[in-house]
PDB file of C-alpha atoms in Angstrom:
ATOM      1  CA  MET A   1     108.131  68.637 162.792  1.00  0.00           C
ATOM      2  CA  THR A   2     108.257  66.632 160.206  1.00  0.00           C
ATOM      3  CA  ILE A   3     104.916  65.102 158.422  1.00  0.00           C
ATOM      4  CA  ASN A   4     104.921  61.778 157.577  1.00  0.00           C
ATOM      5  CA  PRO A   5     104.053  61.959 153.736  1.00  0.00           C
ATOM      6  CA  VAL A   6     101.768  58.410 154.267  1.00  0.00           C
ATOM      7  CA  LEU A   7      99.513  59.907 156.139  1.00  0.00           C
ATOM      8  CA  LYS A   8      98.877  61.639 153.842  1.00  0.00           C
ATOM      9  CA  ILE A   9      98.687  58.813 151.555  1.00  0.00           C
ATOM     10  CA  ILE A  10      95.317  57.507 154.358  1.00  0.00           C
ATOM     11  CA  ARG A  11      94.433  60.720 154.504  1.00  0.00           C
ATOM     12  CA  ALA A  12      93.325  60.786 150.498  1.00  0.00           C
ATOM     13  CA  LYS A  13      92.678  57.224 151.214  1.00  0.00           C
ATOM     14  CA  LYS A  14      90.256  58.066 153.498  1.00  0.00           C
ATOM     15  CA  PHE A  15      88.897  61.229 151.422  1.00  0.00           C
ATOM     16  CA  GLY A  16      87.404  58.816 148.576  1.00  0.00           C
ATOM     17  CA  VAL A  17      86.240  56.254 150.772  1.00  0.00           C
ATOM     18  CA  LEU A  18      83.750  58.924 153.097  1.00  0.00           C
ATOM     19  CA  ILE A  19      83.177  60.561 149.474  1.00  0.00           C
ATOM     20  CA  ARG A  20      82.159  56.703 146.795  1.00  0.00           C
ATOM     21  CA  ASP A  21      80.237  55.807 150.321  1.00  0.00           C
ATOM     22  CA  ALA A  22      78.328  59.067 150.447  1.00  0.00           C
ATOM     23  CA  ARG A  23      77.740  59.484 146.372  1.00  0.00           C
ATOM     24  CA  VAL A  24      76.724  55.792 146.492  1.00  0.00           C
ATOM     25  CA  ASN A  25      74.181  56.488 149.706  1.00  0.00           C
ATOM     26  CA  SER A  26      72.907  59.555 148.390  1.00  0.00           C
ATOM     27  CA  GLY A  27      72.114  57.188 145.080  1.00  0.00           C
ATOM     28  CA  LYS A  28      73.297  59.553 142.635  1.00  0.00           C
ATOM     29  CA  SER A  29      75.835  57.893 140.162  1.00  0.00           C
ATOM     30  CA  LEU A  30      79.483  58.684 139.884  1.00  0.00           C
ATOM     31  CA  VAL A  31      79.206  60.709 136.037  1.00  0.00           C
ATOM     32  CA  ASP A  32      76.492  63.655 137.957  1.00  0.00           C
ATOM     33  CA  CYS A  33      78.676  63.351 140.861  1.00  0.00           C
ATOM     34  CA  ALA A  34      82.270  64.645 138.654  1.00  0.00           C
ATOM     35  CA  THR A  35      79.754  67.236 136.440  1.00  0.00           C
ATOM     36  CA  ALA A  36      78.469  68.713 139.423  1.00  0.00           C
ATOM     37  CA  ILE A  37      81.829  69.845 140.694  1.00  0.00           C
ATOM     38  CA  GLY A  38      83.136  70.657 137.050  1.00  0.00           C
ATOM     39  CA  LEU A  39      85.376  66.576 136.959  1.00  0.00           C
ATOM     40  CA  SER A  40      85.328  64.541 134.880  1.00  0.00           C
ATOM     41  CA  ALA A  41      84.135  60.835 136.280  1.00  0.00           C
ATOM     42  CA  ASP A  42      88.141  59.647 135.692  1.00  0.00           C
ATOM     43  CA  GLU A  43      88.549  62.720 137.627  1.00  0.00           C
ATOM     44  CA  LEU A  44      86.096  61.818 140.369  1.00  0.00           C
ATOM     45  CA  GLY A  45      86.902  58.056 140.495  1.00  0.00           C
ATOM     46  CA  ALA A  46      90.481  58.780 140.688  1.00  0.00           C
ATOM     47  CA  ILE A  47      89.456  60.583 144.247  1.00  0.00           C
ATOM     48  CA  GLU A  48      87.492  57.815 145.094  1.00  0.00           C
ATOM     49  CA  TYR A  49      89.649  55.050 145.002  1.00  0.00           C
ATOM     50  CA  GLY A  50      91.908  57.184 147.239  1.00  0.00           C
ATOM     51  CA  GLU A  51      94.553  58.224 144.300  1.00  0.00           C
ATOM     52  CA  ARG A  52      94.776  61.578 145.008  1.00  0.00           C
ATOM     53  CA  PRO A  53      92.778  63.713 147.236  1.00  0.00           C
ATOM     54  CA  PRO A  54      90.082  66.185 146.948  1.00  0.00           C
ATOM     55  CA  THR A  55      90.228  70.180 146.845  1.00  0.00           C
ATOM     56  CA  LEU A  56      88.712  71.972 149.739  1.00  0.00           C
ATOM     57  CA  PRO A  57      86.504  73.976 146.901  1.00  0.00           C
ATOM     58  CA  GLU A  58      85.763  70.296 145.420  1.00  0.00           C
ATOM     59  CA  LEU A  59      84.977  68.541 148.465  1.00  0.00           C
ATOM     60  CA  GLU A  60      82.897  71.782 149.625  1.00  0.00           C
ATOM     61  CA  ILE A  61      80.561  71.041 146.166  1.00  0.00           C
ATOM     62  CA  LEU A  62      80.246  67.613 146.294  1.00  0.00           C
ATOM     63  CA  ALA A  63      79.281  68.075 150.250  1.00  0.00           C
ATOM     64  CA  TYR A  64      76.191  70.294 148.813  1.00  0.00           C
ATOM     65  CA  TYR A  65      75.473  67.955 145.658  1.00  0.00           C
ATOM     66  CA  LEU A  66      74.928  65.518 147.789  1.00  0.00           C
ATOM     67  CA  GLU A  67      73.567  67.795 150.818  1.00  0.00           C
ATOM     68  CA  VAL A  68      75.725  65.855 153.046  1.00  0.00           C
ATOM     69  CA  PRO A  69      77.121  68.154 155.798  1.00  0.00           C
ATOM     70  CA  LEU A  70      81.859  68.625 155.096  1.00  0.00           C
ATOM     71  CA  ASP A  71      82.262  68.059 158.720  1.00  0.00           C
ATOM     72  CA  HIS A  72      80.845  64.216 157.781  1.00  0.00           C
ATOM     73  CA  PHE A  73      84.403  63.703 155.171  1.00  0.00           C
ATOM     74  CA  ARG A  74      86.481  64.969 158.271  1.00  0.00           C
ATOM     75  CA  GLY A  75      84.651  61.518 160.603  1.00  0.00           C
ATOM     76  CA  ASN A  76      85.585  58.440 160.440  1.00  0.00           C
ATOM     77  CA  GLU A  77      82.624  57.113 160.098  1.00  0.00           C
ATOM     78  CA  ILE A  78      79.764  55.508 156.958  1.00  0.00           C
ATOM     79  CA  LEU A  79      76.582  57.063 156.367  1.00  0.00           C
ATOM     80  CA  LYS A  80      73.921  54.604 157.661  1.00  0.00           C
ATOM     81  CA  THR A  81      71.054  54.055 154.882  1.00  0.00           C
ATOM     82  CA  ASP A  82      68.491  53.733 156.717  1.00  0.00           C
ATOM     83  CA  GLY A  83      67.252  50.386 156.935  1.00  0.00           C
ATOM     84  CA  ASN A  84      63.026  51.741 156.784  1.00  0.00           C
ATOM     85  CA  LYS A  85      63.484  52.794 153.282  1.00  0.00           C
ATOM     86  CA  LYS A  86      64.414  49.338 152.203  1.00  0.00           C
ATOM     87  CA  SER A  87      61.288  48.490 153.355  1.00  0.00           C
ATOM     88  CA  PHE A  88      59.431  50.985 151.504  1.00  0.00           C
ATOM     89  CA  ASP A  89      55.801  49.452 150.947  1.00  0.00           C
ATOM     90  CA  PRO A  90      53.979  52.227 149.168  1.00  0.00           C
ATOM     91  CA  ALA A  91      51.061  50.049 148.652  1.00  0.00           C
ATOM     92  CA  GLU A  92      50.598  48.350 152.735  1.00  0.00           C
ATOM     93  CA  ILE A  93      51.331  52.620 153.557  1.00  0.00           C
ATOM     94  CA  LYS A  94      48.269  53.769 151.674  1.00  0.00           C
ATOM     95  CA  GLN A  95      46.524  51.427 152.760  1.00  0.00           C
ATOM     96  CA  LEU A  96      47.545  52.415 155.812  1.00  0.00           C
ATOM     97  CA  ARG A  97      46.650  55.481 155.380  1.00  0.00           C
ATOM     98  CA  GLN A  98      43.625  55.220 154.178  1.00  0.00           C
ATOM     99  CA  ASN A  99      41.983  53.436 157.055  1.00  0.00           C
ATOM    100  CA  GLU A 100      43.473  56.593 159.006  1.00  0.00           C
ATOM    101  CA  ILE A 101      41.258  59.316 156.761  1.00  0.00           C
ATOM    102  CA  GLY A 102      38.312  57.206 157.018  1.00  0.00           C
ATOM    103  CA  ALA A 103      38.534  56.876 160.088  1.00  0.00           C
ATOM    104  CA  LEU A 104      38.750  60.201 160.963  1.00  0.00           C
ATOM    105  CA  ILE A 105      36.750  61.599 158.854  1.00  0.00           C
ATOM    106  CA  HIS A 106      34.180  59.443 160.731  1.00  0.00           C
ATOM    107  CA  LYS A 107      35.308  60.566 163.198  1.00  0.00           C
ATOM    108  CA  VAL A 108      35.180  64.243 163.009  1.00  0.00           C
ATOM    109  CA  ARG A 109      30.903  62.832 160.967  1.00  0.00           C
ATOM    110  CA  ILE A 110      29.837  62.045 165.136  1.00  0.00           C
ATOM    111  CA  GLU A 111      31.409  64.763 166.679  1.00  0.00           C
ATOM    112  CA  ALA A 112      29.787  66.848 164.324  1.00  0.00           C
ATOM    113  CA  ASP A 113      26.564  65.238 165.018  1.00  0.00           C
ATOM    114  CA  LEU A 114      25.706  64.511 161.017  1.00  0.00           C
ATOM    115  CA  SER A 115      25.147  61.202 159.734  1.00  0.00           C
ATOM    116  CA  ILE A 116      26.059  59.828 156.461  1.00  0.00           C
ATOM    117  CA  GLU A 117      23.236  61.232 154.707  1.00  0.00           C
ATOM    118  CA  GLU A 118      23.338  64.308 156.224  1.00  0.00           C
ATOM    119  CA  LEU A 119      27.440  64.845 155.408  1.00  0.00           C
ATOM    120  CA  ALA A 120      26.512  63.421 152.156  1.00  0.00           C
ATOM    121  CA  GLU A 121      24.705  65.887 150.591  1.00  0.00           C
ATOM    122  CA  LYS A 122      26.198  68.810 151.971  1.00  0.00           C
ATOM    123  CA  ALA A 123      29.820  67.897 150.290  1.00  0.00           C
ATOM    124  CA  GLY A 124      27.354  66.879 147.201  1.00  0.00           C
ATOM    125  CA  ILE A 125      29.113  63.540 147.750  1.00  0.00           C
ATOM    126  CA  ALA A 126      26.821  60.298 147.203  1.00  0.00           C
ATOM    127  CA  PRO A 127      25.925  58.004 150.289  1.00  0.00           C
ATOM    128  CA  SER A 128      27.206  54.553 150.202  1.00  0.00           C
ATOM    129  CA  SER A 129      29.779  57.027 148.552  1.00  0.00           C
ATOM    130  CA  LEU A 130      30.705  58.264 151.859  1.00  0.00           C
ATOM    131  CA  GLN A 131      30.039  55.109 153.581  1.00  0.00           C
ATOM    132  CA  SER A 132      33.132  53.197 151.709  1.00  0.00           C
ATOM    133  CA  TYR A 133      35.639  56.581 152.240  1.00  0.00           C
ATOM    134  CA  GLU A 134      34.714  55.875 156.457  1.00  0.00           C
ATOM    135  CA  GLN A 135      35.488  52.063 156.168  1.00  0.00           C
ATOM    136  CA  GLY A 136      38.715  52.914 153.799  1.00  0.00           C
ATOM    137  CA  GLU A 137      37.255  50.231 151.072  1.00  0.00           C
ATOM    138  CA  VAL A 138      37.756  53.228 148.388  1.00  0.00           C
ATOM    139  CA  PRO A 139      41.035  55.583 148.266  1.00  0.00           C
ATOM    140  CA  ILE A 140      39.049  59.133 148.677  1.00  0.00           C
ATOM    141  CA  PRO A 141      39.992  61.624 145.570  1.00  0.00           C
ATOM    142  CA  ILE A 142      41.599  64.976 147.642  1.00  0.00           C
ATOM    143  CA  PRO A 143      38.971  67.219 145.907  1.00  0.00           C
ATOM    144  CA  GLU A 144      36.496  65.352 147.581  1.00  0.00           C
ATOM    145  CA  LEU A 145      38.624  65.289 150.454  1.00  0.00           C
ATOM    146  CA  GLU A 146      38.871  68.964 150.976  1.00  0.00           C
ATOM    147  CA  ILE A 147      35.339  69.472 150.378  1.00  0.00           C
ATOM    148  CA  LEU A 148      34.657  67.074 153.567  1.00  0.00           C
ATOM    149  CA  THR A 149      37.193  68.660 155.260  1.00  0.00           C
ATOM    150  CA  LEU A 150      35.530  72.154 154.743  1.00  0.00           C
ATOM    151  CA  VAL A 151      32.289  70.943 155.472  1.00  0.00           C
ATOM    152  CA  LEU A 152      33.177  69.720 158.817  1.00  0.00           C
ATOM    153  CA  ASN A 153      35.571  72.779 159.739  1.00  0.00           C
ATOM    154  CA  ASN A 154      38.845  71.302 159.341  1.00  0.00           C
ATOM    155  CA  SER A 155      42.076  71.102 157.489  1.00  0.00           C
ATOM    156  CA  MET A 156      44.054  69.131 155.319  1.00  0.00           C
ATOM    157  CA  GLN A 157      47.035  69.418 157.956  1.00  0.00           C
ATOM    158  CA  ASP A 158      44.356  67.526 159.722  1.00  0.00           C
ATOM    159  CA  PHE A 159      44.700  64.796 157.472  1.00  0.00           C
ATOM    160  CA  GLU A 160      48.098  64.764 156.486  1.00  0.00           C
ATOM    161  CA  ASP A 161      50.449  61.732 157.263  1.00  0.00           C
ATOM    162  CA  GLN A 162      52.204  62.820 160.576  1.00  0.00           C
ATOM    163  CA  ALA A 163      53.116  59.157 161.778  1.00  0.00           C
ATOM    164  CA  SER A 164      55.122  56.859 158.673  1.00  0.00           C
ATOM    165  CA  ILE A 165      58.102  56.842 156.787  1.00  0.00           C
ATOM    166  CA  VAL A 166      56.417  59.459 155.098  1.00  0.00           C
ATOM    167  CA  GLY A 167      54.644  61.357 157.603  1.00  0.00           C
ATOM    168  CA  SER A 168      58.010  61.132 159.473  1.00  0.00           C
ATOM    169  CA  TRP A 169      60.163  63.390 156.080  1.00  0.00           C
ATOM    170  CA  PHE A 170      57.201  65.831 156.126  1.00  0.00           C
ATOM    171  CA  VAL A 171      57.899  66.395 159.322  1.00  0.00           C
ATOM    172  CA  GLU A 172      61.164  67.104 159.478  1.00  0.00           C
ATOM    173  CA  GLN A 173      60.878  68.487 156.156  1.00  0.00           C
ATOM    174  CA  ARG A 174      58.334  71.550 157.329  1.00  0.00           C
ATOM    175  CA  ASN A 175      60.251  71.744 160.691  1.00  0.00           C
ATOM    176  CA  MET A 176      63.943  72.325 159.216  1.00  0.00           C
ATOM    177  CA  ARG A 177      61.732  75.714 156.660  1.00  0.00           C
ATOM    178  CA  GLU A 178      60.650  76.686 160.184  1.00  0.00           C
ATOM    179  CA  PHE A 179      64.253  77.034 161.331  1.00  0.00           C
ATOM    180  CA  LEU A 180      65.786  78.748 158.561  1.00  0.00           C
ATOM    181  CA  ASN A 181      62.788  81.014 158.820  1.00  0.00           C
ATOM    182  CA  LEU A 182      64.394  82.141 161.648  1.00  0.00           C
ATOM    183  CA  PRO A 183      66.185  84.951 162.660  1.00  0.00           C
ATOM    184  CA  LYS A 184      69.689  84.494 161.657  1.00  0.00           C
ATOM    185  CA  GLU A 185      71.010  85.903 165.607  1.00  0.00           C
ATOM    186  CA  LEU A 186      67.909  82.791 166.681  1.00  0.00           C
ATOM    187  CA  GLN A 187      69.591  80.064 164.515  1.00  0.00           C
ATOM    188  CA  SER A 188      73.116  80.594 165.747  1.00  0.00           C
ATOM    189  CA  PHE A 189      71.739  80.228 169.154  1.00  0.00           C
ATOM    190  CA  VAL A 190      69.913  76.634 168.554  1.00  0.00           C
ATOM    191  CA  SER A 191      72.441  75.645 166.644  1.00  0.00           C
ATOM    192  CA  LYS A 192      74.983  76.366 169.589  1.00  0.00           C
ATOM    193  CA  PRO A 193      75.334  72.867 172.304  1.00  0.00           C
ATOM    194  CA  VAL A 194      75.648  74.928 175.245  1.00  0.00           C
ATOM    195  CA  ASN A 195      72.360  76.592 174.512  1.00  0.00           C
ATOM    196  CA  ARG A 196      70.302  73.899 175.133  1.00  0.00           C
ATOM    197  CA  PRO A 197      69.156  74.098 178.398  1.00  0.00           C
ATOM    198  CA  TYR A 198      68.253  77.162 177.794  1.00  0.00           C
ATOM    199  CA  LEU A 199      65.935  75.547 174.739  1.00  0.00           C
ATOM    200  CA  GLU A 200      65.135  72.682 177.365  1.00  0.00           C
ATOM    201  CA  LEU A 201      64.139  74.951 179.377  1.00  0.00           C
ATOM    202  CA  ALA A 202      61.844  76.980 177.196  1.00  0.00           C
ATOM    203  CA  ILE A 203      60.083  73.865 176.232  1.00  0.00           C
ATOM    204  CA  LYS A 204      58.729  73.015 179.606  1.00  0.00           C
ATOM    205  CA  LEU A 205      57.667  77.166 180.512  1.00  0.00           C
ATOM    206  CA  SER A 206      55.429  76.783 177.074  1.00  0.00           C
ATOM    207  CA  GLU A 207      54.020  74.004 178.614  1.00  0.00           C
ATOM    208  CA  LEU A 208      53.077  74.895 182.136  1.00  0.00           C
ATOM    209  CA  LYS A 209      49.289  76.951 182.322  1.00  0.00           C
ATOM    210  CA  VAL A 210      49.066  80.445 182.496  1.00  0.00           C
ATOM    211  CA  GLU A 211      48.641  81.052 186.329  1.00  0.00           C
ATOM    212  CA  ARG A 212      52.038  78.603 187.219  1.00  0.00           C
ATOM    213  CA  LEU A 213      53.869  81.163 184.754  1.00  0.00           C
ATOM    214  CA  ARG A 214      52.041  84.599 186.801  1.00  0.00           C
ATOM    215  CA  SER A 215      52.982  82.614 189.757  1.00  0.00           C
ATOM    216  CA  LEU A 216      57.007  82.256 188.753  1.00  0.00           C
ATOM    217  CA  ALA A 217      56.713  85.975 186.442  1.00  0.00           C
ATOM    218  CA  GLU A 218      55.212  87.262 190.258  1.00  0.00           C
ATOM    219  CA  GLY A 219      58.533  84.921 192.020  1.00  0.00           C
ATOM    220  CA  LEU A 220      61.236  86.069 189.877  1.00  0.00           C
ATOM    221  CA  LEU A 221      60.141  90.024 190.665  1.00  0.00           C
ATOM    222  CA  GLU A 222      60.517  89.945 193.274  1.00  0.00           C
ATOM    223  CA  ILE A 223      63.647  88.721 193.974  1.00  0.00           C
ATOM    224  CA  THR A 224      64.530  91.427 191.988  1.00  0.00           C
ATOM    225  CA  LEU A 225      63.452  93.929 193.210  1.00  0.00           C
TER     226      LEU A 225
END
């Protein structure tokens, strides 16, 4: 079997495009990436321009440094820049979150059957300040929010962002940490696409009421006995 040498040139060019795209997408400089994989900027530049292909160890370290799956460099697609991040407006998100936190404090206070004055006294906060917090007019300092959650028998996690761009990122990071804390055999099981039906079944079972689960278990016992 004879390999056309042109294919190697094309492959090197393709690697270069994917590597440059991954680097630019990550916001890392050419110098930073070159240093990370033990190359000079000129050497990495040559790789990005397809003048020489990377070695596997270089590609592995670069993928690790850029936090990009190694399989990405075996494909044909460039990384998609998150359009939401381009329109990221911290002032807008902070105001939205300020309103949400204030509304949640108001809701929990009403459920606890406390007036603004009563909660303010318990938390050691001026009633006027608490009212401003609830109305989203003034941002709440974390120490005061911690005191309010303590007085209202809530936790800080109840007030954390879950829905915005920032909150979604927090949720993803938390889910990833929980996944990495699983035993290796469970990580392997969850990662295999062939096991997806079992995972979907487990989700459905987890949503059933105890009585229904007991009925199903009894039915299975009757079948197996």
